[in-house]
PDB file of C-alpha atoms in Angstrom:
ATOM      1  CA  GLY F  28     -12.887  -3.145   3.802  1.00 63.00           C
ATOM      2  CA  PRO F  29     -10.607  -5.976   4.440  1.00 74.00           C
ATOM      3  CA  ALA F  30     -12.516  -8.119   1.749  1.00 78.00           C
ATOM      4  CA  THR F  31     -12.136  -5.612  -0.854  1.00 85.00           C
ATOM      5  CA  ASN F  32      -8.627  -5.122  -0.326  1.00 81.00           C
ATOM      6  CA  GLU F  33      -8.307  -9.017  -0.328  1.00 84.00           C
ATOM      7  CA  ARG F  34     -10.080  -8.956  -3.621  1.00 85.00           C
ATOM      8  CA  ILE F  35      -7.950  -5.985  -4.992  1.00 84.00           C
ATOM      9  CA  LEU F  36      -4.666  -8.337  -4.105  1.00 83.00           C
ATOM     10  CA  MET F  37      -5.953 -11.464  -5.581  1.00 85.00           C
ATOM     11  CA  THR F  38      -6.819  -9.817  -9.018  1.00 86.00           C
ATOM     12  CA  SER F  39      -3.379  -8.051  -8.879  1.00 84.00           C
ATOM     13  CA  LEU F  40      -1.871 -11.549  -8.583  1.00 82.00           C
ATOM     14  CA  THR F  41      -4.078 -13.002 -11.242  1.00 83.00           C
ATOM     15  CA  ASN F  42      -3.055 -10.229 -13.461  1.00 78.00           C
ATOM     16  CA  LYS F  43       0.582 -10.625 -13.287  1.00 80.00           C
ATOM     17  CA  ASP F  44       0.365 -14.226 -13.492  1.00 77.00           C
ATOM     18  CA  MET F  45      -1.585 -13.876 -16.937  1.00 76.00           C
ATOM     19  CA  MET F  46       0.879 -11.145 -18.037  1.00 75.00           C
ATOM     20  CA  THR F  47       3.775 -13.670 -17.551  1.00 74.00           C
ATOM     21  CA  LEU F  48       2.139 -16.295 -19.508  1.00 64.00           C
TER      22      LEU F  48
END
């Protein structure tokens, strides 16, 4: 559902941020 999709997107953004750091 939409909630799962949002969660995946949020995780992706967090992962990218962590990789940048």
